Tab-separated table of C-alpha atoms in Angstrom:
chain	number	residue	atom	x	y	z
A	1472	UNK	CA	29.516	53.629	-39.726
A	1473	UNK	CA	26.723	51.619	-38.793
A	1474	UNK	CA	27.706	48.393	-40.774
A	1475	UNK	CA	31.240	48.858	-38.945
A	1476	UNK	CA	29.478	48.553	-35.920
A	1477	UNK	CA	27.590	46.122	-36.534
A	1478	UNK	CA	30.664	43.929	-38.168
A	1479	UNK	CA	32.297	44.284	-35.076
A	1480	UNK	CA	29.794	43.452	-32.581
A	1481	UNK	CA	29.446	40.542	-34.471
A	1482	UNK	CA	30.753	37.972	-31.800
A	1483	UNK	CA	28.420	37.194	-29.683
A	1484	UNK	CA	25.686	37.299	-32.553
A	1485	UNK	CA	23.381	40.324	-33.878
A	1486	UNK	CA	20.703	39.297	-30.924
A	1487	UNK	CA	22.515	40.974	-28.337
A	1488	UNK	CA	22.571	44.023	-29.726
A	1489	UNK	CA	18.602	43.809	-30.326
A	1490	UNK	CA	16.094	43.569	-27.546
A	1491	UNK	CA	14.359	40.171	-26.870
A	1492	UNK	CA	11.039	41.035	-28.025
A	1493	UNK	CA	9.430	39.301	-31.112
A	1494	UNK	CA	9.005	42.717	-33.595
A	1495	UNK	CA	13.106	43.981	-32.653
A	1496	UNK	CA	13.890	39.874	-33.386
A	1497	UNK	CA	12.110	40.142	-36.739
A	1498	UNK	CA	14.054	42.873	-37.546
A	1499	UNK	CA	17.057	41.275	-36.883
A	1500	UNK	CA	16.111	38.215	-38.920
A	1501	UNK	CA	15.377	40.994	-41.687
A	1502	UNK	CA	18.304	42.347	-41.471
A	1503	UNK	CA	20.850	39.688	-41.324
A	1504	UNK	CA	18.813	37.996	-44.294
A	1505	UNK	CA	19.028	41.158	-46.591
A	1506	UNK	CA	22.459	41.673	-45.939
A	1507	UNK	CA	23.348	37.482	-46.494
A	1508	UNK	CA	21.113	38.131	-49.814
A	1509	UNK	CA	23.238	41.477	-50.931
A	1510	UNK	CA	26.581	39.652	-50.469
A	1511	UNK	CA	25.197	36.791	-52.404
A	1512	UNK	CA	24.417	38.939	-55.254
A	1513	UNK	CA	27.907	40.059	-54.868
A	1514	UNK	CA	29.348	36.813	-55.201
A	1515	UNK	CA	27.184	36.064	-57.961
A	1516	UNK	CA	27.632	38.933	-60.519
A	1517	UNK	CA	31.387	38.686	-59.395
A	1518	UNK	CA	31.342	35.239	-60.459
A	1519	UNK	CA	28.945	35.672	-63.669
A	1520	UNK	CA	31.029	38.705	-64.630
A	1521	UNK	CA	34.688	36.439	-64.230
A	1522	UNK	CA	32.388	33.780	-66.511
A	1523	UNK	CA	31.695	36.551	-68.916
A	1524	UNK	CA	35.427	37.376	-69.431
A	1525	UNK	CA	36.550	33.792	-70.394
């Protein structure tokens, strides 16, 4: 539910749903580069796996 949320709230950017300060902006960072990182992996074993098949 909270990835739906987040997904959505997604047009003005992730920083205005986070406070300004420098610890709630590192979190952000954190989380916008784990989740970039888990849909790369995605991509990747997707693409590996269709590489696999051939």
């Amino acid at each position: 539910m909270a990835l739906h949320e987040v997904s959505s709230n997604n047009s003005g950017g992730i920083e205005t749903k986070f406070p300004k300060g420098p610890k709630e902006k590192a979190y952000a960072m954190q989380f916008v580069l784990y989740n970039t990182m888990l849909r790369n992996m995605v991509l990747l074993s997707l693409f590996l796996f269709i590489l696999m098949e051939e």
